[in-house]
Coordinates of C-alpha atoms and ligand atoms in Angstrom, one line a residue:
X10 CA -24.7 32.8 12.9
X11 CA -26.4 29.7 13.3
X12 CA -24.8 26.5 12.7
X13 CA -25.4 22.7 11.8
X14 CA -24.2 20.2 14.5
X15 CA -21.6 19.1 12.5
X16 CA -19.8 22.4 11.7
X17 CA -17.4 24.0 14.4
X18 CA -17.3 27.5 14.9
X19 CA -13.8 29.2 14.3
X20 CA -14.3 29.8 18.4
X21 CA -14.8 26.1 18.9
X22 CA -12.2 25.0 16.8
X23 CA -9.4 27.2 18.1
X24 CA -10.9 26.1 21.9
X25 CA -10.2 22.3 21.2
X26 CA -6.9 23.3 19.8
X27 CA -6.1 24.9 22.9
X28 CA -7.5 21.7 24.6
X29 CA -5.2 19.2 22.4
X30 CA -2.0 20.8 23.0
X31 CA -0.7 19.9 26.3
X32 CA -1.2 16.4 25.3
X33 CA 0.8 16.9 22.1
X34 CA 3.6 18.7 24.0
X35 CA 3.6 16.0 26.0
X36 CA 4.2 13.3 23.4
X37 CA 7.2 15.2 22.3
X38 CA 8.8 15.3 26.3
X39 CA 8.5 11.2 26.3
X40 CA 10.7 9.6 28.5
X41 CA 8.0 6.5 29.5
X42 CA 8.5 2.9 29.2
X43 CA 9.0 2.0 25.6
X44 CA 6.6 -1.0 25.2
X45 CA 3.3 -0.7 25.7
X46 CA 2.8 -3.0 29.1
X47 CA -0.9 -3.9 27.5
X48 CA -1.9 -7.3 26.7
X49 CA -4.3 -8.3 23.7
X50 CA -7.3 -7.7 23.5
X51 CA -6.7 -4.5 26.9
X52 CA -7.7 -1.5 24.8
X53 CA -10.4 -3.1 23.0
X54 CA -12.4 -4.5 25.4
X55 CA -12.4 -0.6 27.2
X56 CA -14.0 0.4 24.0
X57 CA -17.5 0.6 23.7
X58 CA -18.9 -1.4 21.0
X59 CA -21.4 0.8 19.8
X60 CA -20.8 3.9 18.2
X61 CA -21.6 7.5 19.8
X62 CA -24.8 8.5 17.9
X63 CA -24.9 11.9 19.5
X64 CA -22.0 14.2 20.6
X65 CA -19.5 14.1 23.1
X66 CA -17.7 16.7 24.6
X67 CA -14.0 16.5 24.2
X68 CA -12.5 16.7 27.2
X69 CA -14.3 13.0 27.6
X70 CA -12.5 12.3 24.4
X71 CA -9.5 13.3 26.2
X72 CA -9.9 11.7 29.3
X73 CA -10.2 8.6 27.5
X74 CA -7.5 9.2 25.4
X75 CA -5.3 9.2 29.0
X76 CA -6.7 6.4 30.0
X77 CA -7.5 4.4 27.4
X78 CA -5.5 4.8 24.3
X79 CA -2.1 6.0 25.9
X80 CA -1.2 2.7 27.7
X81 CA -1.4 1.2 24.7
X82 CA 1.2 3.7 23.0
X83 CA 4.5 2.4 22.1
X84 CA 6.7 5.7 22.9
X85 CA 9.0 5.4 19.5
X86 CA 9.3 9.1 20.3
X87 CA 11.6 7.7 23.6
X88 CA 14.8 8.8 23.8
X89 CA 16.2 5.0 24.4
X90 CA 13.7 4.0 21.4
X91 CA 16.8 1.6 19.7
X92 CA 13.9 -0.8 18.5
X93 CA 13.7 -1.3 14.6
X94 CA 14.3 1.7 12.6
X95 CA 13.7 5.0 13.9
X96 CA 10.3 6.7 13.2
X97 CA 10.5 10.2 14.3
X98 CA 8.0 12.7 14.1
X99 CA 9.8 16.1 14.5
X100 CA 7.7 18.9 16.2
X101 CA 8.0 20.8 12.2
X102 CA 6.5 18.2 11.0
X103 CA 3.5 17.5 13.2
X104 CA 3.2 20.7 12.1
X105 CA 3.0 21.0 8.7
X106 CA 1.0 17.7 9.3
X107 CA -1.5 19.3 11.0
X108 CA -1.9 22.3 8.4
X109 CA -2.0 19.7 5.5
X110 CA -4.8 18.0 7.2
X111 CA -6.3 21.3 7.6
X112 CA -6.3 22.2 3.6
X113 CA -8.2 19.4 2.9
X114 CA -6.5 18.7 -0.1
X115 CA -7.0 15.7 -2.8
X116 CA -3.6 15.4 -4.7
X117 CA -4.4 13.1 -7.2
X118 CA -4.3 15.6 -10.4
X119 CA -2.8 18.7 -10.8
X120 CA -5.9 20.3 -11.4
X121 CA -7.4 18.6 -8.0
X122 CA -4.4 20.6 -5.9
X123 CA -1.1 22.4 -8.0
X124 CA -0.1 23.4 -4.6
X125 CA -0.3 20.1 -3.4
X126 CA 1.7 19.5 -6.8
X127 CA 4.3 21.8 -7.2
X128 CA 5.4 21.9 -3.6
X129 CA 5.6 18.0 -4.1
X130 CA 7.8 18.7 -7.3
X131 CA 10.2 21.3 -5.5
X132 CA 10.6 19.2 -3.0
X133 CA 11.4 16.1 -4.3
X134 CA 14.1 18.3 -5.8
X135 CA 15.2 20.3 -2.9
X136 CA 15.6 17.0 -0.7
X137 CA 17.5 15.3 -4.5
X138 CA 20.1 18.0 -3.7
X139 CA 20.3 17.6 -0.3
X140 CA 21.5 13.8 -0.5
X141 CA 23.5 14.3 -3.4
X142 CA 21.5 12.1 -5.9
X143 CA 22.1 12.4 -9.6
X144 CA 21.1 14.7 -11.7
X145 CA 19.3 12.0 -13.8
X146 CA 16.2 11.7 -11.0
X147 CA 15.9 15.2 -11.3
X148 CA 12.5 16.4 -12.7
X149 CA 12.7 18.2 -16.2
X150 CA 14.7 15.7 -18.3
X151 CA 13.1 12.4 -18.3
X152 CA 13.4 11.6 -14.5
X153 CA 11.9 12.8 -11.2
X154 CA 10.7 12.1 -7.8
X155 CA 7.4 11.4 -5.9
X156 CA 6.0 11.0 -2.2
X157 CA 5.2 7.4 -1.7
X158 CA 3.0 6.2 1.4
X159 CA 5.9 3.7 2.0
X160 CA 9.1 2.0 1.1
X161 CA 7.2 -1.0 0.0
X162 CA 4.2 0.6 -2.3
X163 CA 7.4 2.3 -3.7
X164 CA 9.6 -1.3 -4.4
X165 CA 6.1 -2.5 -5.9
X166 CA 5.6 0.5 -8.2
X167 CA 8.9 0.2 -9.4
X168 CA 8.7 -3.5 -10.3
X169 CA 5.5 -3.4 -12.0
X170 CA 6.7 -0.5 -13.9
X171 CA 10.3 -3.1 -14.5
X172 CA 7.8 -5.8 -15.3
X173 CA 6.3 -3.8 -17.8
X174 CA 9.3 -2.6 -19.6
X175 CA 10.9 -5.7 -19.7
X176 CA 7.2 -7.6 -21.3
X177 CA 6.7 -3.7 -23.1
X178 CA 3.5 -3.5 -21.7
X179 CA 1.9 -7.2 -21.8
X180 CA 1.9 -7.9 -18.8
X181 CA -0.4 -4.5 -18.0
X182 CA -2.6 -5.7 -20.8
X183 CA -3.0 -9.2 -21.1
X184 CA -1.6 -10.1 -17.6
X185 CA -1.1 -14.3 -16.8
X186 CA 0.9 -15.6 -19.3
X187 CA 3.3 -12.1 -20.1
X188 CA 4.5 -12.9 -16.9
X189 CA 6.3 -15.6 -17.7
X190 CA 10.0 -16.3 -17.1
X191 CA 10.0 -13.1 -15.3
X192 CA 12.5 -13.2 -12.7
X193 CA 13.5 -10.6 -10.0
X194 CA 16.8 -10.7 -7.7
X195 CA 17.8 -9.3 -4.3
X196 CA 20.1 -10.1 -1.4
X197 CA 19.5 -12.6 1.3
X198 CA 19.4 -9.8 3.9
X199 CA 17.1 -7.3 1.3
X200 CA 14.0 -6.4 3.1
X201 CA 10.7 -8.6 2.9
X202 CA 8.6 -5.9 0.9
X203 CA 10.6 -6.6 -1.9
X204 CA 9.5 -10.4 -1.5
X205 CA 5.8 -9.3 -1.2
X206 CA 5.6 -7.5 -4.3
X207 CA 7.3 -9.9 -6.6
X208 CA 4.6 -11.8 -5.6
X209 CA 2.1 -9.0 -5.9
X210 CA 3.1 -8.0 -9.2
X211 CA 3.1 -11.6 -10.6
X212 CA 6.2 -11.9 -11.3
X213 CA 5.8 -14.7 -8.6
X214 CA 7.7 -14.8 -5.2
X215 CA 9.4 -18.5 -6.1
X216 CA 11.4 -16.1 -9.0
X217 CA 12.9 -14.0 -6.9
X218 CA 16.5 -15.3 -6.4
X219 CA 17.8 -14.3 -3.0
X220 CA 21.3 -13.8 -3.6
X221 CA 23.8 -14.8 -0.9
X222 CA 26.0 -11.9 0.6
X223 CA 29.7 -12.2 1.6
X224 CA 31.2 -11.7 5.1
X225 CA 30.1 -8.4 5.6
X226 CA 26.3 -9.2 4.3
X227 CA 26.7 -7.1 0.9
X228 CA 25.4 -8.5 -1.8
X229 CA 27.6 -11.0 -3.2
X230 CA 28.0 -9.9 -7.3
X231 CA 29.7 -12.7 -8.7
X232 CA 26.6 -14.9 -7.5
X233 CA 24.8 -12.3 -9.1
X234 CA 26.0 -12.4 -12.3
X235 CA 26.5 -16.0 -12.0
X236 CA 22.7 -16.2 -11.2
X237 CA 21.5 -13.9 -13.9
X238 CA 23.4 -15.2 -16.9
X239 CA 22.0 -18.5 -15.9
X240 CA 18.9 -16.9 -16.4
X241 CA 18.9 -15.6 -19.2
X242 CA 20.8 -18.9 -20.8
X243 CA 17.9 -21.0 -19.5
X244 CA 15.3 -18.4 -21.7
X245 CA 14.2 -16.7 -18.6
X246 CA 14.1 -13.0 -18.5
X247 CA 16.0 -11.0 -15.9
X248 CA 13.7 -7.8 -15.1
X249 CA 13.9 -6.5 -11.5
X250 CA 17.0 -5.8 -9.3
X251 CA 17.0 -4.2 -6.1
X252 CA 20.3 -3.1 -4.5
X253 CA 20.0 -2.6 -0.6
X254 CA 21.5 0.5 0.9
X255 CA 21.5 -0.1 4.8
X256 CA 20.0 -3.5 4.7
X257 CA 17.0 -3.7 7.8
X258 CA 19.3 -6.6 9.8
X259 CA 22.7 -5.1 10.2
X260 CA 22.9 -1.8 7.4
X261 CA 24.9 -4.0 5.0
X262 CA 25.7 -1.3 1.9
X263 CA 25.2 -3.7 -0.9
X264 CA 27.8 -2.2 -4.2
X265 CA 24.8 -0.6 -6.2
X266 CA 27.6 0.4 -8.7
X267 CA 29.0 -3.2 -9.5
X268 CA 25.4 -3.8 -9.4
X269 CA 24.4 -1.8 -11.9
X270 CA 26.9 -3.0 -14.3
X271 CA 25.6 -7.0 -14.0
X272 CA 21.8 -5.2 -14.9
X273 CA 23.0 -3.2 -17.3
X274 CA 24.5 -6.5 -19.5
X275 CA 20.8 -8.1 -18.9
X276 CA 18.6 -4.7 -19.4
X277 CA 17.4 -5.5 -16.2
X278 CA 15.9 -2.4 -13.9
X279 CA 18.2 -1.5 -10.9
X280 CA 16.1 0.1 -7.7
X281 CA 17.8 1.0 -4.6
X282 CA 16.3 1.0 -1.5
X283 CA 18.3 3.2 1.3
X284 CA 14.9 3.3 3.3
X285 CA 16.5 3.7 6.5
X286 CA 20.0 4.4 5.6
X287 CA 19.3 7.5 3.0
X288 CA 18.9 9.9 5.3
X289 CA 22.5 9.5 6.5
X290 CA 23.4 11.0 2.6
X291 CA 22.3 14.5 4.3
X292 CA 25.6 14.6 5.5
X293 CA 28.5 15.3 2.7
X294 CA 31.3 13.0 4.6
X295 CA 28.7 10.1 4.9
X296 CA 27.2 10.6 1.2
X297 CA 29.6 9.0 -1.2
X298 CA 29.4 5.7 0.3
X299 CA 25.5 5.6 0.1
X300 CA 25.0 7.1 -3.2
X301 CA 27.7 5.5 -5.5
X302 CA 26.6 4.2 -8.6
X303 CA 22.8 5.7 -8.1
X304 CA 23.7 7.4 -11.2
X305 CA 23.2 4.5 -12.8
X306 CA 20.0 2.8 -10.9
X307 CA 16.2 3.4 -12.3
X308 CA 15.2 4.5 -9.4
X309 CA 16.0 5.4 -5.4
X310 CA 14.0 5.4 -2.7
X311 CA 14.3 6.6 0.5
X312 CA 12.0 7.4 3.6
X313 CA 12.2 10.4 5.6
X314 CA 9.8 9.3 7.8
X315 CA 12.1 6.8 9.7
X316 CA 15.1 8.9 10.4
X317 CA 14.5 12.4 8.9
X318 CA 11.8 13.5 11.3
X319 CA 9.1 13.8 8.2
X320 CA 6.4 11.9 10.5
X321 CA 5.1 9.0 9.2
X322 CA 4.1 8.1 6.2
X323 CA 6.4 9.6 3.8
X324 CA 8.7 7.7 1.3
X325 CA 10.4 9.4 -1.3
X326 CA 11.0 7.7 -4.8
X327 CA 13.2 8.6 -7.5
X328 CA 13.0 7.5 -11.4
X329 CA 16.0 8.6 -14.0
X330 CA 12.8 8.0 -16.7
X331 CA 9.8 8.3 -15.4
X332 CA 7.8 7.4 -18.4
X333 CA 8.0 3.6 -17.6
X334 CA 6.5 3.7 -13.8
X335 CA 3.9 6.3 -15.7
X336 CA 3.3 3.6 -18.2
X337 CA 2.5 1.2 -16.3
X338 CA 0.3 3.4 -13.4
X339 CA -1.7 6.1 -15.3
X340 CA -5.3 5.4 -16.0
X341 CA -7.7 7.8 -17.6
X342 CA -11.8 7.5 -16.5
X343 CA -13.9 10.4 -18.2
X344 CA -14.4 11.7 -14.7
X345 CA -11.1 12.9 -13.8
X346 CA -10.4 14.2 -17.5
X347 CA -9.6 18.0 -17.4
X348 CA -8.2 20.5 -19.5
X349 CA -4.8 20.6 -17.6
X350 CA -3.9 17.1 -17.9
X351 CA -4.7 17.5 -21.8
X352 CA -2.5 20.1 -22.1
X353 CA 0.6 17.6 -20.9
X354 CA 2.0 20.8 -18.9
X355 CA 1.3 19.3 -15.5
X356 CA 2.2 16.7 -13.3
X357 CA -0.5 14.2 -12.2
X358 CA 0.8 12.3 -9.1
X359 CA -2.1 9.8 -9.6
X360 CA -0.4 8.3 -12.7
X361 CA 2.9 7.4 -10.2
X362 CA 1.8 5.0 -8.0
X363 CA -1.1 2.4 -7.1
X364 CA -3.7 4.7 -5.1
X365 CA -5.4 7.7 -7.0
X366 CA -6.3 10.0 -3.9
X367 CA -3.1 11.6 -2.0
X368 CA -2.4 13.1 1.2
X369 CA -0.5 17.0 0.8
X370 CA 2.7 15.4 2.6
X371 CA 5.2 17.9 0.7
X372 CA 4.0 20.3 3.5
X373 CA 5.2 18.7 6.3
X374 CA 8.6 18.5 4.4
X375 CA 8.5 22.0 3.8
X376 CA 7.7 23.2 7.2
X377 CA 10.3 20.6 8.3
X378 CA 13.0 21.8 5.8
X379 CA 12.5 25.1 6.3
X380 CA 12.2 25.6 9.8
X381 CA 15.1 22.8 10.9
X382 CA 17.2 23.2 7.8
X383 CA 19.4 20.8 6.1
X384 CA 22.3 21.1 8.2
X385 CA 20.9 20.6 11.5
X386 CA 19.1 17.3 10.1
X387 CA 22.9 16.0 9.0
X388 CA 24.1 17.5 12.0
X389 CA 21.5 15.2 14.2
X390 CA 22.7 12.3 11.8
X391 CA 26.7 12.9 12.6
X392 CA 25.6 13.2 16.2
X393 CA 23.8 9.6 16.5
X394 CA 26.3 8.0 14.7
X395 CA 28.7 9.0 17.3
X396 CA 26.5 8.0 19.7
X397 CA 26.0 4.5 18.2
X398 CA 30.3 4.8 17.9
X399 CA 30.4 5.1 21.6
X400 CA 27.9 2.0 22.4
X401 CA 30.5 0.3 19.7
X402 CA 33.6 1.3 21.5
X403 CA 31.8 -0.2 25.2
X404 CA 30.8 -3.3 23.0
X405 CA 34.5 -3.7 22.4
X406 CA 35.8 -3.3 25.7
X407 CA 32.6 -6.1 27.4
X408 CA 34.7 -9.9 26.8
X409 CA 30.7 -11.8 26.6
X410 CA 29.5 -9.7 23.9
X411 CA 31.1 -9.0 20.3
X412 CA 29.9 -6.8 17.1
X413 CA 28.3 -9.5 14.2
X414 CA 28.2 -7.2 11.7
X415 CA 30.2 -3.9 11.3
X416 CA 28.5 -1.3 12.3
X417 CA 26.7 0.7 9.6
X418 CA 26.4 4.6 10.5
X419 CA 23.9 4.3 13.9
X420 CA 23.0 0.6 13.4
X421 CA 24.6 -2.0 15.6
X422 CA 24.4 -5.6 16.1
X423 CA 25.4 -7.6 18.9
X424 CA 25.7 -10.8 20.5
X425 CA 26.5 -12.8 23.8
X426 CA 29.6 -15.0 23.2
X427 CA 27.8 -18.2 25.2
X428 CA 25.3 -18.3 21.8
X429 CA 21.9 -17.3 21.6
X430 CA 20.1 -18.0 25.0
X431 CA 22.7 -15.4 26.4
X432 CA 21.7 -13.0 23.7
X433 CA 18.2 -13.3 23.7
X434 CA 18.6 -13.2 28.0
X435 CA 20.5 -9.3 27.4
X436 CA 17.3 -8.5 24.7
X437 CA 14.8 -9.6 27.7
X438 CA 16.9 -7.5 30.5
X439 CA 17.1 -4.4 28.0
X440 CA 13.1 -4.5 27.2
X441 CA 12.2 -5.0 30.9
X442 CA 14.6 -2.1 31.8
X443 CA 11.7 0.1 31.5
X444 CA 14.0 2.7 29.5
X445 CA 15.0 0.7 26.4
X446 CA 13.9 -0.9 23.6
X447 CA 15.8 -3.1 21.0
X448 CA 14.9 -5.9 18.6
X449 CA 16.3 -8.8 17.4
X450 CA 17.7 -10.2 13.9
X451 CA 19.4 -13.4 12.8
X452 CA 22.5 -13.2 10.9
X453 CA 24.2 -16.4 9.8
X454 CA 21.2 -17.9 11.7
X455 CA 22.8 -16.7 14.9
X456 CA 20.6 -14.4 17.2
X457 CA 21.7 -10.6 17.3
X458 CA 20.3 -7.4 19.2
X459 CA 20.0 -5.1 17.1
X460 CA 20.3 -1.6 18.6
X461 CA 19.4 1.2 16.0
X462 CA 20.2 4.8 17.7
X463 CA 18.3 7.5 16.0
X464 CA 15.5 9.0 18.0
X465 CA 15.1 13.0 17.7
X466 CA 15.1 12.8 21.5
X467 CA 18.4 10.4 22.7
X468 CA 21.1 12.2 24.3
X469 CA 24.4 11.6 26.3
X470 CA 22.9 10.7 29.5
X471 CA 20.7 8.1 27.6
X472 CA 23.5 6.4 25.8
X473 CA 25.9 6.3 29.1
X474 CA 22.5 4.7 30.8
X475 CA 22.7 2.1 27.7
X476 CA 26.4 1.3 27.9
X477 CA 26.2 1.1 31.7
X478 CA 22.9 -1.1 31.1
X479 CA 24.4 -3.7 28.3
X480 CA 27.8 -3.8 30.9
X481 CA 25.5 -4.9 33.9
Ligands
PLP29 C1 15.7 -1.4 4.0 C2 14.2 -1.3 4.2 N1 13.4 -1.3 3.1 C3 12.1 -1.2 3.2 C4 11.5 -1.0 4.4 C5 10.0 -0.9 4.4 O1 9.6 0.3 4.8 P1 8.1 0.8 4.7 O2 7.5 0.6 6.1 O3 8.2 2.3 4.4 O4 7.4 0.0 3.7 C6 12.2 -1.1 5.6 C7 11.6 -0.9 6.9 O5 12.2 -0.9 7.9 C8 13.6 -1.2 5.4 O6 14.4 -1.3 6.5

């Protein structure tokens, strides 16, 4: 059969497969340097600045790939990755990854994938269950869940969708003006997308009030409701709340059902963001602490791309009444009008966040799920927890360095007793160890390492290597 130069034969396709998957294998078996040793502008200037107008073959793709592209690779897949937050790609889900891309599919309407729909729906649910969440997110009575690109779009759909309830719809219409006396809170240690989209959402970043947090960097509730009634005494409008469950710095737990209680006198919207933490509430001894009080937040987000394996992007979001965020985000042009969305018996994803075209990310959760299970996920969580127990226990036992913060499940911060050239000396020796890497945060303006254990790949002999490393 002949073909066009663009179209691969079944042949050719299953070839370059065969081609690709050494190197994919070998992403997984990653035990290089961290950090990428490239400096700016290294990779670029290797690329050619034209582009290919006829076709190359792929093993030069490949080649180039090696040499080009993969010294610029930071190995988060490493198994003494303790940078930031994990962001592991299990092999399941490069998987289901791959197929999804394969499908081609568009999941902005029901009618444009239901596969891409209802495996989205099920498993919003399946993974609601798994953490324990309320029945009120669950889809069928007025709540539900979707698949976010991120943990930000999903703080910014949720307080436009606030914004809107709280102006009942002006702001959407008439914008400017509606906004006014709009005012938005979260902790001192909440994390900076929540910043961004007050100002996105024009609600204005000067009105959110950055509440202070107490000696273990929780949310301090008495300012809260201190600061709120002030608010609304002063004729401004409380609308937008968000509760931090494993704050980015040090995993502060912030009491979401205290919380909920101060927004609840002010009828202002409660969201919880457990980005990194919620994947911890796979495991039943770990849950009640991270999912108190959800039962009364609006919504719940959580990304199972940091922790969970799901392979980036993939944030989940949960609303106990969806009809607000749907409110504020559905949009109707003649050219997407079909008989299913009519009939109101479908879900259109479109109408729950700011993009209209979707990736099929359920089925990476679904091949994930399925073919790793729930309780080897929480079992991976109990086992980096006791890692990140055993780096605690060595912290303890060094005289220069001491914990700032309790630990939160596999999130640990530490610092040099001689102050913060001494810390930010032990950050510089743990980067350069070619094995490592860690980060930084300030808490009470004091420099800390942060050390966040969690890759798919760490393991005994990686954490005695730390200890033994940080004792050195
Ligand atoms: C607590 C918290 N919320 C939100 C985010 C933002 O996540 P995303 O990259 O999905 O927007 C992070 C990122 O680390 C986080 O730690």
């Amino acid at each position: 059969m002949s073909r066009h130069a663009w179209q691969r034969s079944p042949e050719e396709f299953a070839a370059h497969l065969a081609q690709v998957t050494p190197w994919l294998i070998e992403q997984l078996q990653d035990d290089r340097q961290p950090w990428s040793p490239c400096a700016p502008g290294e990779i670029l200037a290797k690329l050619p600045e034209q582009p290919p107008s006829s076709p190359e073959p792929l093993s030069t793709v490949l080649e180039d790939l090696q040499s080009i592209i993969e010294p610029g690779l930071v190995r988060w897949n490493a198994p003494g990755w303790f940078a930031w937050f994990p962001s592991n790609a299990h092999p399941d889900a490069i998987l289901g990854d791959l197929l999804a891309s394969a499908t081609a599919q568009q999941g902005m309407l029901w009618a444009s994938s239901p596969a891409c729909t209802e495996l989205e729906t099920r498993m919003l649910e399946w993974l609601r269950i798994a953490l324990g969440l309320p029945e009120n997110f669950r889809e069928g009575g007025s709540g539900g869940g979707v698949i976010q690109d991120t943990a930000s779009s999903g703080v910014l759909a949720c307080m436009v969708a606030a914004r809107d309830r709280t102006t009942a719809g002006l702001a959407t219409s008439k914008g400017g003006d509606a906004c006014g006396g709009l005012i938005a809170y979260a902790s001192e240690q909440s994390h900076s997308s929540v910043l961004k989209a007050a100002g996105i959402c024009g609600i204005g970043r000067d009105n959110l009030r950055l509440i202070p947090t107490d000696e273990a960097y929780q949310l301090d509730t008495e300012a809260l409701a201190r600061t709120m009634e002030q608010d609304a005494q002063a004729g401004n409008r409380p609308c937008f709340c968000c509760a931090t469950v494993g704050t980015t710095g040090c995993g502060a737990i912030d009491p979401v059902g205290r919380i909920a209680d101060i927004c609840g006198d002010h009828n202002c919207w409660l969201h919880v963001d457990a980005a990194w933490a919620g994947t911890a509430a796979l495991v039943p001894e770990f849950r009640t602490a991270l999912t108190a009080g959800s039962d009364r937040a609006d919504s719940w987000s959580f990304n199972p791309h940091k922790w969970m394996g799901a392979a980036f992007d993939c944030s989940c979001l949960w609303l106990a009444d969806r009809s607000h965020l749907i409110a504020s985000m559905s949009i109707d042009p003649e050219y997407l009008s079909n008989s299913a969305s009519r009939s109101g018996d479908v879900i259109d994803y479109r109408d729950w966040h700011v993009q209209l075209g979707r990736r099929f990310r359920a089925l990476k959760l679904w091949v994930l799920l399925r073919c790793t299970g729930v309780d080897v996920l929480a079992d991976m969580v109990r086992a980096h927890v006791g890692f990140a127990q055993q780096i605690e226990n060595a912290v303890e036992g060094i005289s220069e360095l001491l914990l700032a913060a309790p630990r939160t499940l596999s999130l640990l911060c530490i610092r040099h007793t001689e102050g913060d050239d001494a810390t930010q000396d032990l950050i510089d020796r743990i980067n350069q160890s070619d094995r490592f890497a860690v980060t930084h945060c300030r808490l009470d303006g004091r420099l800390v390492m942060r050390v966040a254990v969690g890759t798919l790949a760490v393991d005994q002999e990686t954490v005695d290597a730390f200890i033994a490393a940080i004792r050195t």
